[in-house]
XYZ file of C-alpha atoms in Angstrom:
577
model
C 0.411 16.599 -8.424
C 0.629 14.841 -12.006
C 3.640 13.204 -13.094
C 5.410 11.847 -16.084
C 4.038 8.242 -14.660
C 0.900 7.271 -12.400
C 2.427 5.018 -10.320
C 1.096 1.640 -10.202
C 3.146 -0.010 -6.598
C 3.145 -3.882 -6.084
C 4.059 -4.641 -2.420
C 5.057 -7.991 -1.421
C 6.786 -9.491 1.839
C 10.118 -11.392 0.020
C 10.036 -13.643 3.636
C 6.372 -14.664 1.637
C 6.874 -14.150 -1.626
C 9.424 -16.350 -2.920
C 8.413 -18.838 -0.204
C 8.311 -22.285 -2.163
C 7.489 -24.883 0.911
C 4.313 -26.578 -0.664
C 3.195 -27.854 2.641
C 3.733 -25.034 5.172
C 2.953 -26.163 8.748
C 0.606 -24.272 11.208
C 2.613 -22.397 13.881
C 5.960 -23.703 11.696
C 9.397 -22.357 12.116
C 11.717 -21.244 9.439
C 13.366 -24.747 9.746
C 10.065 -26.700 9.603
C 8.192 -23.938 6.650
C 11.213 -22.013 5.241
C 11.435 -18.281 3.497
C 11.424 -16.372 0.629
C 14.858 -15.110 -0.516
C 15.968 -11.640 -2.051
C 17.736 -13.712 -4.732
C 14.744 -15.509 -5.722
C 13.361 -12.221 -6.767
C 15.271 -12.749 -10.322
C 14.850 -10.312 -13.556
C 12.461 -12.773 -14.628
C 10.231 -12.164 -11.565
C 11.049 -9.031 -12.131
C 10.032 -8.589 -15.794
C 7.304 -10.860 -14.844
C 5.635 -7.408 -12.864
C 6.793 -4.676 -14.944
C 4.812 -6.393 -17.785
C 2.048 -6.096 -15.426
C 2.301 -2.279 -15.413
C 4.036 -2.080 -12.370
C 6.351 0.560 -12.166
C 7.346 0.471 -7.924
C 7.849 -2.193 -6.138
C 7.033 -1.687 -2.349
C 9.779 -4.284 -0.571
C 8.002 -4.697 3.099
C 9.911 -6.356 5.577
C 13.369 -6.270 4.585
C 14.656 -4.307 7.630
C 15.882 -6.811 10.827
C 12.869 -7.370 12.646
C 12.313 -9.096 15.786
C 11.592 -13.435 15.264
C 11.985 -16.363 16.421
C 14.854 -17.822 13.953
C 18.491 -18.533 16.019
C 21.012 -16.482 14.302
C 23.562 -15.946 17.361
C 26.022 -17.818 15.039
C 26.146 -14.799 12.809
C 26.503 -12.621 15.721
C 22.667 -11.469 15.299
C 21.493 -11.486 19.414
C 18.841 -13.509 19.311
C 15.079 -12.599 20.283
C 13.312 -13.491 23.461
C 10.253 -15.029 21.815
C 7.887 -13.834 24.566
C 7.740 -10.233 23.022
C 7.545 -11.838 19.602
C 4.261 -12.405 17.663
C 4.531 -15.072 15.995
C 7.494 -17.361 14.953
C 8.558 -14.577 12.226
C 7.459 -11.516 13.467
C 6.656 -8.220 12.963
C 7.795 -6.508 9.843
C 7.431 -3.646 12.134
C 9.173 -4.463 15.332
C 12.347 -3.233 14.079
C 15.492 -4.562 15.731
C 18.228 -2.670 13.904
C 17.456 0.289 11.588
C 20.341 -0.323 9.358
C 20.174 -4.103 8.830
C 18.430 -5.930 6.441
C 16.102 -9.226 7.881
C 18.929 -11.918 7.906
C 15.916 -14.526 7.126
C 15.622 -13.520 3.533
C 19.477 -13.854 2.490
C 20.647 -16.917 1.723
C 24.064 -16.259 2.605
C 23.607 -14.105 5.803
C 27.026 -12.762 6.254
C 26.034 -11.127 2.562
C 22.555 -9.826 3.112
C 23.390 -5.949 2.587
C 25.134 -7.188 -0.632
C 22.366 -9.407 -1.505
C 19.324 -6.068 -0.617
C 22.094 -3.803 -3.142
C 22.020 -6.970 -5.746
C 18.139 -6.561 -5.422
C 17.657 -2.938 -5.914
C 19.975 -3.101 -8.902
C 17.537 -5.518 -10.805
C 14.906 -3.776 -10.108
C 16.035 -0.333 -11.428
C 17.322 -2.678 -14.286
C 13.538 -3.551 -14.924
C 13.013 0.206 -14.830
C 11.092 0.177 -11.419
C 11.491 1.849 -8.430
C 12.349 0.625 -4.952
C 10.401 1.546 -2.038
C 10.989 0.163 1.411
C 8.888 1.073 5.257
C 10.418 3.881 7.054
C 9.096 2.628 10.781
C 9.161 5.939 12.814
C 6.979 5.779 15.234
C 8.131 2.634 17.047
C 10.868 -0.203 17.511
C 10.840 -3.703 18.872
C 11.183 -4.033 22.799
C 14.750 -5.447 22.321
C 16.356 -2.717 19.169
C 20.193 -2.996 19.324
C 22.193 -2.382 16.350
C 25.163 -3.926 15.096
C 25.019 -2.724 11.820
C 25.000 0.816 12.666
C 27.855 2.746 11.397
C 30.397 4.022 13.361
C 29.704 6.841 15.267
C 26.179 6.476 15.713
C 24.260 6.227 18.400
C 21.657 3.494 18.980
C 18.458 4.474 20.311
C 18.221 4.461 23.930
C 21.578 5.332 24.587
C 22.528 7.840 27.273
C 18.937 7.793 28.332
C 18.294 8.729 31.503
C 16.017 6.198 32.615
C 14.555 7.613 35.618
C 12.369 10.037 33.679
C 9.111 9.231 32.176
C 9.630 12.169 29.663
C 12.708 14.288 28.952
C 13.503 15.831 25.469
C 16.588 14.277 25.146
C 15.393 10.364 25.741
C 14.662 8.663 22.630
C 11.946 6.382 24.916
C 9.725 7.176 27.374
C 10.118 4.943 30.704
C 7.764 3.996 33.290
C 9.650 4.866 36.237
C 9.836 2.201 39.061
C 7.382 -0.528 37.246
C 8.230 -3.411 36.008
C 6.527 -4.094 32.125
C 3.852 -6.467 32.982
C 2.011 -7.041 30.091
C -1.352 -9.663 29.950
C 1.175 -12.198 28.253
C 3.199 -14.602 29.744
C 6.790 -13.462 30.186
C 7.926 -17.110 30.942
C 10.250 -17.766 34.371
C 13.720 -18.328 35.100
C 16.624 -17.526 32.981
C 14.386 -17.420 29.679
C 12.094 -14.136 31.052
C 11.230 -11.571 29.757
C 12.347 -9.356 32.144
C 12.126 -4.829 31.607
C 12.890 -2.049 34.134
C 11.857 0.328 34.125
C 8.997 -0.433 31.622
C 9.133 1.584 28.475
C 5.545 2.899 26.645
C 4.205 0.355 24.391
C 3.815 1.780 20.777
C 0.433 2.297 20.008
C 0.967 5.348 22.610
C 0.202 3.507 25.749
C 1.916 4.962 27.964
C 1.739 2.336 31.337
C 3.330 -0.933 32.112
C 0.448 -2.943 31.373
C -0.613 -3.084 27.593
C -3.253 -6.077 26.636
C -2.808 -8.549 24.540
C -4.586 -6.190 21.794
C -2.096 -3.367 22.127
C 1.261 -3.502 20.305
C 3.046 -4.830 23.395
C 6.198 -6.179 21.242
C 7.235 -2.401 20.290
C 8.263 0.643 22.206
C 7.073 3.600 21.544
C 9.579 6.563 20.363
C 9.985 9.787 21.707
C 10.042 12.768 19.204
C 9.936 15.676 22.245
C 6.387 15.239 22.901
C 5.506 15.562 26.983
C 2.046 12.821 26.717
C 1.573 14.249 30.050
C 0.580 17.286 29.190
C 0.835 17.415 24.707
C 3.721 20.511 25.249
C 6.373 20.055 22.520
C 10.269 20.581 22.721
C 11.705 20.607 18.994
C 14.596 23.418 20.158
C 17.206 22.181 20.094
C 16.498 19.490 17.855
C 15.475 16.051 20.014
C 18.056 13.215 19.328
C 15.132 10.929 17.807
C 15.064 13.637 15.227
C 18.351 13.341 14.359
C 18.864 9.506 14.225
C 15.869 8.981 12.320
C 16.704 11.600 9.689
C 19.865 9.441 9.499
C 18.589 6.620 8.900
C 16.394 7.936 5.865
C 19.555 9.145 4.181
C 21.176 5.946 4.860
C 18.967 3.663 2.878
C 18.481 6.638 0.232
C 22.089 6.502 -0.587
C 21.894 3.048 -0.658
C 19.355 3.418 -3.814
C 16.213 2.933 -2.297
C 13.776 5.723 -4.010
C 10.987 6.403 -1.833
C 9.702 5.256 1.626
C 6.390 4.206 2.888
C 5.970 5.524 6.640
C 4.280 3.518 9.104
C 1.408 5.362 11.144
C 2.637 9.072 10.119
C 0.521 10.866 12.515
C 1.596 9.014 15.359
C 4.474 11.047 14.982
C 4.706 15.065 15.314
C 3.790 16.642 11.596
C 7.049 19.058 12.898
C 9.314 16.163 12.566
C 8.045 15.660 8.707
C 8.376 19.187 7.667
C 11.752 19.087 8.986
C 12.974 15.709 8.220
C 11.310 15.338 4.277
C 13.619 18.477 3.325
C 16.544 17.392 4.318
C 16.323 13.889 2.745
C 15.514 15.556 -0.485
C 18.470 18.486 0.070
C 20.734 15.473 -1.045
C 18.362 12.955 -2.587
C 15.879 15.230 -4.353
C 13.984 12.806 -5.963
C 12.762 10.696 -2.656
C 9.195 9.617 -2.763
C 7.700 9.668 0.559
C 4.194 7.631 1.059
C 2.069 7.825 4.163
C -0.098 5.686 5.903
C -2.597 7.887 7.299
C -6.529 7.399 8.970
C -7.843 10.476 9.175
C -8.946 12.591 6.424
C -8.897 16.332 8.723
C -4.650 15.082 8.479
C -4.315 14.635 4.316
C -3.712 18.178 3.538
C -1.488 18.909 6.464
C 0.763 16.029 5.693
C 0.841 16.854 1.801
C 2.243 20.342 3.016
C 4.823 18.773 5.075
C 6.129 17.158 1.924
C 4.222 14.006 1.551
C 3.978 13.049 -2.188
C 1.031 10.009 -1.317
C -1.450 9.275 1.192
C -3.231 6.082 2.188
C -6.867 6.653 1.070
C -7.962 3.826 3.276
C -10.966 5.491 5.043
C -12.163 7.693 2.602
C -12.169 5.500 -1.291
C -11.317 2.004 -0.088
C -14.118 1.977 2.764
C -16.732 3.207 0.155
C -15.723 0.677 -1.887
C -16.497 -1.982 0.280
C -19.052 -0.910 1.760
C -20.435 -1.086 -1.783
C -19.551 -4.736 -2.657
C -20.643 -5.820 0.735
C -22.980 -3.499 2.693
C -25.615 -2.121 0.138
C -23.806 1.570 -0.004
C -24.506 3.632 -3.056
C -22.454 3.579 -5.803
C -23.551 6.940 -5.676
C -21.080 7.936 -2.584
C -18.016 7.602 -4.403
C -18.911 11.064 -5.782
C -18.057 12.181 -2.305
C -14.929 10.376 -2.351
C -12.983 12.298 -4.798
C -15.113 15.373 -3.291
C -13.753 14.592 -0.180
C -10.085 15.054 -1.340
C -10.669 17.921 -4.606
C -7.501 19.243 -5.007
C -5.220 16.573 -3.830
C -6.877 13.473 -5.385
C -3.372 13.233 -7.305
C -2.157 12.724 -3.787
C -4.314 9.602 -2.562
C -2.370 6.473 -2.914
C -5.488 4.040 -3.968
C -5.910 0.410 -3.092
C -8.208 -2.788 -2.610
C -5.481 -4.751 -0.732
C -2.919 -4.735 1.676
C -0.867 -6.335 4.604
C -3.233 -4.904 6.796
C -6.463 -5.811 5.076
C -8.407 -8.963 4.470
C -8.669 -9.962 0.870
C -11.043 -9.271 -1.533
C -11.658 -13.064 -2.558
C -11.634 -14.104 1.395
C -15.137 -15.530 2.585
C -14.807 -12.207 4.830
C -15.242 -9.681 1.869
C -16.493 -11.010 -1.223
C -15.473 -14.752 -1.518
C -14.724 -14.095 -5.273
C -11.866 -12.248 -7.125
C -13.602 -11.340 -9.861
C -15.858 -9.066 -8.294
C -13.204 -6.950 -7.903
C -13.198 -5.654 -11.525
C -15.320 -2.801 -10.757
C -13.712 -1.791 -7.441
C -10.499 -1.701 -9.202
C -11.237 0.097 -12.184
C -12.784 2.815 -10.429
C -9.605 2.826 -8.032
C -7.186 3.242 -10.573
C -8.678 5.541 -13.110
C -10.606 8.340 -11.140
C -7.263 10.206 -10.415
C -3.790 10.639 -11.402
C -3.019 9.226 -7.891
C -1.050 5.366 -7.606
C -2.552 2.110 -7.464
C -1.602 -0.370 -5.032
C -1.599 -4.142 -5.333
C -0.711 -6.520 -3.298
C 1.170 -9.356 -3.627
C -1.480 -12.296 -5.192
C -4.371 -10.270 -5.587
C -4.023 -10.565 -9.052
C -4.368 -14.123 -8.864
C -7.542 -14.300 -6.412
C -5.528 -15.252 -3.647
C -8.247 -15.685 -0.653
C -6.047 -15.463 2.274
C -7.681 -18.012 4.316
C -5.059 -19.841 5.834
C -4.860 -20.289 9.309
C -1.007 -20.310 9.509
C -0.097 -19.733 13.891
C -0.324 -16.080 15.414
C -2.305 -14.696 12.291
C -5.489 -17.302 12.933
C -8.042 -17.470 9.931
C -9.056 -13.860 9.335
C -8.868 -13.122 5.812
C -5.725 -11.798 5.575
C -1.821 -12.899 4.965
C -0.235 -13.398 7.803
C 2.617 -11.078 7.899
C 3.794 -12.369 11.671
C 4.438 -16.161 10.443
C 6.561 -18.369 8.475
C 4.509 -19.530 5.567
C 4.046 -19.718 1.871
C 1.245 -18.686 -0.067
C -0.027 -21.171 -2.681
C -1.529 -19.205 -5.799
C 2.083 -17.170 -5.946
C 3.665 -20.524 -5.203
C 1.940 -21.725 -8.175
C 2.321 -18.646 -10.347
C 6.269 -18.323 -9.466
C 6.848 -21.658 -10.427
C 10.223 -22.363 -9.281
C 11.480 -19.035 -10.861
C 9.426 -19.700 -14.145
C 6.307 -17.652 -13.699
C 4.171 -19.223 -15.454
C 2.872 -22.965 -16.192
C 1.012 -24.008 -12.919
C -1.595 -21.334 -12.997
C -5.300 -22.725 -13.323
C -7.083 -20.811 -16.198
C -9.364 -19.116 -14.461
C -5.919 -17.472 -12.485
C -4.540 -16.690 -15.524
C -7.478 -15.103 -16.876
C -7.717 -13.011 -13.853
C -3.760 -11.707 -13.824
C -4.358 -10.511 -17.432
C -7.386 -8.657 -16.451
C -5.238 -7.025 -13.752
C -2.661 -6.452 -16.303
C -4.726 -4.671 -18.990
C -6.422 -2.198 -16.725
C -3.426 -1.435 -14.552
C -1.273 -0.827 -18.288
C -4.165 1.033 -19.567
C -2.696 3.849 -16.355
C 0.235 5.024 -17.935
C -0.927 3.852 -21.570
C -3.684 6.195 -21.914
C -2.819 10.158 -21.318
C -6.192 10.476 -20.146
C -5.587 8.624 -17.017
C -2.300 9.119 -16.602
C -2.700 12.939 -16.547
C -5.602 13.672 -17.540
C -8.786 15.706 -16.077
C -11.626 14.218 -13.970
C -15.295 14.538 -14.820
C -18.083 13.224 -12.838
C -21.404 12.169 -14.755
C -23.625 11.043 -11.792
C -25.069 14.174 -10.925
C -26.780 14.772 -14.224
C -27.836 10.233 -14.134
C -29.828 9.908 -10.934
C -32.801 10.002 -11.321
C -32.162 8.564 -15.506
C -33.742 5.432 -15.347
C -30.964 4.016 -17.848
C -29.080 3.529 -15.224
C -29.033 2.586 -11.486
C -26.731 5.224 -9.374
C -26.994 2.611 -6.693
C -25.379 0.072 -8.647
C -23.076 1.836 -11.636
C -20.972 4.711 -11.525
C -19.828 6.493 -14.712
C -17.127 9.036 -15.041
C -14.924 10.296 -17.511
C -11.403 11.358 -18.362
C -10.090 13.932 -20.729
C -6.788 14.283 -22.099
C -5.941 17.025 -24.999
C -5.980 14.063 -27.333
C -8.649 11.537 -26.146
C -11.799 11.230 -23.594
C -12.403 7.978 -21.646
C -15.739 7.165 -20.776
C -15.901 5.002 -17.797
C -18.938 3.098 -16.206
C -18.395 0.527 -13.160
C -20.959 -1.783 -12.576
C -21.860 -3.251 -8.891
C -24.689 -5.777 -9.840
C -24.867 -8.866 -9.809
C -26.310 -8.628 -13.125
C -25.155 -7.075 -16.772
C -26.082 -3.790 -17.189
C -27.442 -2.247 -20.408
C -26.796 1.543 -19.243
C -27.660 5.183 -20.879
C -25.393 7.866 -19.908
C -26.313 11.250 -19.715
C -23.476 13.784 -20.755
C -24.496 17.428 -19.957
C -23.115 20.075 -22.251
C -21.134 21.368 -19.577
C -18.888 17.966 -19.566
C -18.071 19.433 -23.316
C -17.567 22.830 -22.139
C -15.449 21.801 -19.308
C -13.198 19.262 -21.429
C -13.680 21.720 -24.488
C -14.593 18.737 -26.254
C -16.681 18.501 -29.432
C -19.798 16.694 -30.186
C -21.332 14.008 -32.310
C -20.579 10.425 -33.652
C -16.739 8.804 -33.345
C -17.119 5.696 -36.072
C -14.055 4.427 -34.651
C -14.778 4.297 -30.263
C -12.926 1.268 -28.665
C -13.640 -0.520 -25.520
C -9.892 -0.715 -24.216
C -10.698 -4.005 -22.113
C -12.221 -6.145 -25.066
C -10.561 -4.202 -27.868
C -14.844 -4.039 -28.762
C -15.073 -1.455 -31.813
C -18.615 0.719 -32.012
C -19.900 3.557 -33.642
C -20.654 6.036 -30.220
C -23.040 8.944 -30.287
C -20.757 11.696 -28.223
C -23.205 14.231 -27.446
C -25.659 16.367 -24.973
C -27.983 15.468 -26.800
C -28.928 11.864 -27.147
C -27.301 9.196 -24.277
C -23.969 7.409 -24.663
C -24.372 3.905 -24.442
C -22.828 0.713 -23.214
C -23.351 -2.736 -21.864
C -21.420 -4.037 -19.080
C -20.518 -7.199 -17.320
C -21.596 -7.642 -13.810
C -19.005 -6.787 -11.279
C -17.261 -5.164 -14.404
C -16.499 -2.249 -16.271
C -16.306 -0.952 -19.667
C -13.527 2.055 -20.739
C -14.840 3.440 -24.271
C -12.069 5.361 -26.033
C -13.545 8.434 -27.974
C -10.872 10.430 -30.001
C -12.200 13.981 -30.543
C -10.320 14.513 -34.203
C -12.416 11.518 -35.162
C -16.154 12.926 -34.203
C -18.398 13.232 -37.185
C -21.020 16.133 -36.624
C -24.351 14.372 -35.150
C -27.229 13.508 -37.117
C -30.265 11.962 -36.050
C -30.593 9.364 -38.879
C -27.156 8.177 -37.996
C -27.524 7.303 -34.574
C -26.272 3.492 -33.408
C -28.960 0.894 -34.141
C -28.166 -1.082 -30.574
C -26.608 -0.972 -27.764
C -22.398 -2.072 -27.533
């Protein structure tokens, strides 16, 4: 699907985000390290993104989850830290569905009015709000408080002696104990379950491993595990409470939801439940994080407007940059998903995934220039950044439950230093080395280049490798050139994966011309839109468009069709641009 905008989403973690501690202590606690604050996310912060191109901002973690933080005074139960991992927690051990996290308010009592105050500025900023929808499972301990009245919670009326009825919103593991291989502690501070309930990564026994996600409890939607039969009639409670809980945060402003680990959860429930949020809030974007590519066109029929291309574009992309794959198999990438490339949500970063610039994936930001270019302009599909990546923020902290891995812990109390550094106290801006700054504006011209140029932003897709392999003006191992075609302008695109510069020779075969119903010959007037670089471009079948670019780079050339002077031979470039 095109729309008016490709959306360009920044997620960030607000418990990280706005986190200003400058010396953050392993295994800390929100006394000792602190957290980031919904307030602290001002209109300058704000403003600071949108004139980054963002036009969604993905707000992870703002739901109550389970942690270790004390907050009985406010009335909040408080967690028994053996099914907690780490001293925050799990974004996605949810302990009440219609709270919001009380460790990112900094007046507690006020943190639904401080979440509204937040989704305010951000529509004022002209971006959209999306927040997880966690379906699939809760933390061991959910009880709401916050739930309105007449409501349910989940679990009640359950009857506990069943290890699978339609109408229980767990399933229970009748007459065990939950006896995980983690300490549960002794005495009055146990951890103590019975019967056990199934752990949420669908293991369904009392004894999940340190591995499995033993701190959440798997829900039941009305399918028997014992047997995969299905009961959706009537309706299964789950059902109903969850689909309440959509249209509760949707009325509360919130524009779209990203849902954790859709198909761990019956593709019925989403062709029921997605219509009925939009019969009242039409306009709900619903994003899914999905791992197999069989699923993508099933869950786009059920309503879904974007998928999480994860093993299909962002594995080929690194197993470019870091296992000798072909540039040439990203052709099979947008192969793989013809016909719903619009729908792939595309990205080089997330909570779940180790950074680019960590010593476990490249070790340097800037080789990410190519990766990203290719991941933002080969569809009309989003872009997803995460929170520092534009800043080459290497994620290798060792802050307590998340160990040194590559990543950002999303399970402890920490802050991270380049956004430290780049927020400033509220500023954004003025502690930035130059190298960082360099890098953010890089981010910021090809992600505004998206929705700037009609080509990308709704353009068509043409592939040029098939006609370049065996062209020895340029490596198919090591570049990748495309192009995009809008009714006004043509984008030729060439991503290089060497470690060197790369004076290239494009082939474009008269079909591309046919295809785009462009014409051919000489603009005077093509632009590089990264440098601003002007050149005189041959356009043509007929002799081979040519660029140089940077190592780890790319180069976008700008060719407007009114502007093509008919091709002669005596006016062809003298050099390569």
């Amino acid at each position: 699907m095109t729309s008016a905008i490709k959306p360009i989403i920044y997620q960030l973690l607000p418990r990280l985000f706005t986190n200003q501690c400058e010396t953050p202590a392993v295994n800390g606690s929100l006394e000792r390290n602190g957290s980031g604050k919904l307030n602290d996310i001002t209109e300058k912060v704000l403003a600071s993104l949108r004139g980054m191109g963002v036009t969604h901002v993905w707000y992870t973690g703002v739901i109550e989850h389970a942690h270790n933080a004390d907050y009985t005074a406010y009335g909040i139960p408080r967690d028994n830290r053996r099914v907690v991992k780490g001293n925050a927690g799990s974004p996605y051990a949810i302990t009440d569905y219609y709270d919001i996290d009380p460790d990112i308010a900094v007046d507690v009592p006020s943190r639904m009015k401080e979440f509204e105050a937040l989704v305010e500025r951000t529509h004022k900023e002209e971006m959209k709000v999306i927040i997880d929808f966690v379906p699939n499972h809760v933390a061991r301990q959910y009880r709401s408080d916050a739930k309105p009245a007449g409501i349910e919670d989940l679990g009640q009326g359950d009857n506990t002696d069943m290890f699978f009825s339609p109408r229980n919103n767990f399933y229970y593991i009748t007459r065990q104990q939950f006896s995980p291989s983690i300490d549960l502690g002794h005495g009055p501070d146990a951890y103590v379950e019975f019967p056990a309930k199934a752990s949420g990564n669908d293991c369904y026994n009392a004894f999940p491993g340190v591995n499995d996600w033993y701190d959440t409890v798997k829900l039941n939607y009305g399918v028997d595990p014992a047997n995969g039969s299905k009961h959706f009639d009537p309706i299964p409670p789950t059902w109903m409470k969850m689909l309440h809980i959509l249209r509760y945060w949707a009325a509360k402003g919130v524009d779209g939801f990203r849902c954790d680990m859709v198909h761990m959860v019956p593709l019925e429930f989403w062709q029921w439940a997605i219509p009925n949020v939009r019969m009242h809030y039409p306009d709900t974007i619903f994003i899914a994080e999905i791992y197999d590519v069989a699923l993508y066109r099933p869950f786009i029929a059920a309503g879904f407007d974007y998928l999480y291309d994860k093993v299909n574009l962002y594995d080929t992309l690194r197993g470019i940059e870091t296992h000798n794959v072909s540039a040439a198999a990203l052709t099979s990438c947008w192969q793989t998903v013809d016909g719903i490339g619009p729908n792939m949500l595309n990205f080089l970063e997330n909570h779940d995934e180790q950074r680019f610039a960590s010593a476990f994936y490249c070790g340097n930001p800037w080789r990410a220039i190519a990766s990203l270019t290719v991941s933002s302009m080969i569809s009309t599909g989003p872009m997803m950044i995460y929170m520092g990546q534009e800043l080459g923020e290497p994620g290798m902290d060792a802050e307590g439950y998340s160990g040194l891995d590559g990543r950002t812990t999303i399970f402890d109390y920490w802050s991270i230093a380049s956004l430290r550094m780049w927020l400033n106290k509220g500023k954004c801006n003025g502690r930035l080395s130059p190298a960082q700054e360099e890098l953010r504006k890089t981010y910021s011209r090809i992600l505004k280049l998206c929705n700037a140029e009609p080509a990308i932003r709704e353009g068509r897709f043409f592939d040029l490798m098939y006609v370049n392999y065996d062209n020895p003006g340029l490596n198919p191992h090591r570049q990748f050139a495309f192009m995009r075609s809008s009714a006004d302008e043509t984008l030729v695109i060439v991503a290089n994966f060497d470690d060197s510069e790369a004076e290239v020779s494009v082939h474009i075969p008269r079909h591309a011309f046919a295809y785009l119903d462009l014409p051919e010959g000489i603009d005077p007037q093509a632009r590089e839109l990264l440098t601003g670089t002007k050149a005189r471009k041959v356009f043509a079948s007929t002799e081979p468009f040519t660029a140089t670019v940077p190592a780890h780079g790319a180069v976008v050339w700008k060719i407007t069709p009114s502007e093509i002077k008919p091709l002669r031979k005596t006016a062809l470039p003298s050099k390569k641009q």
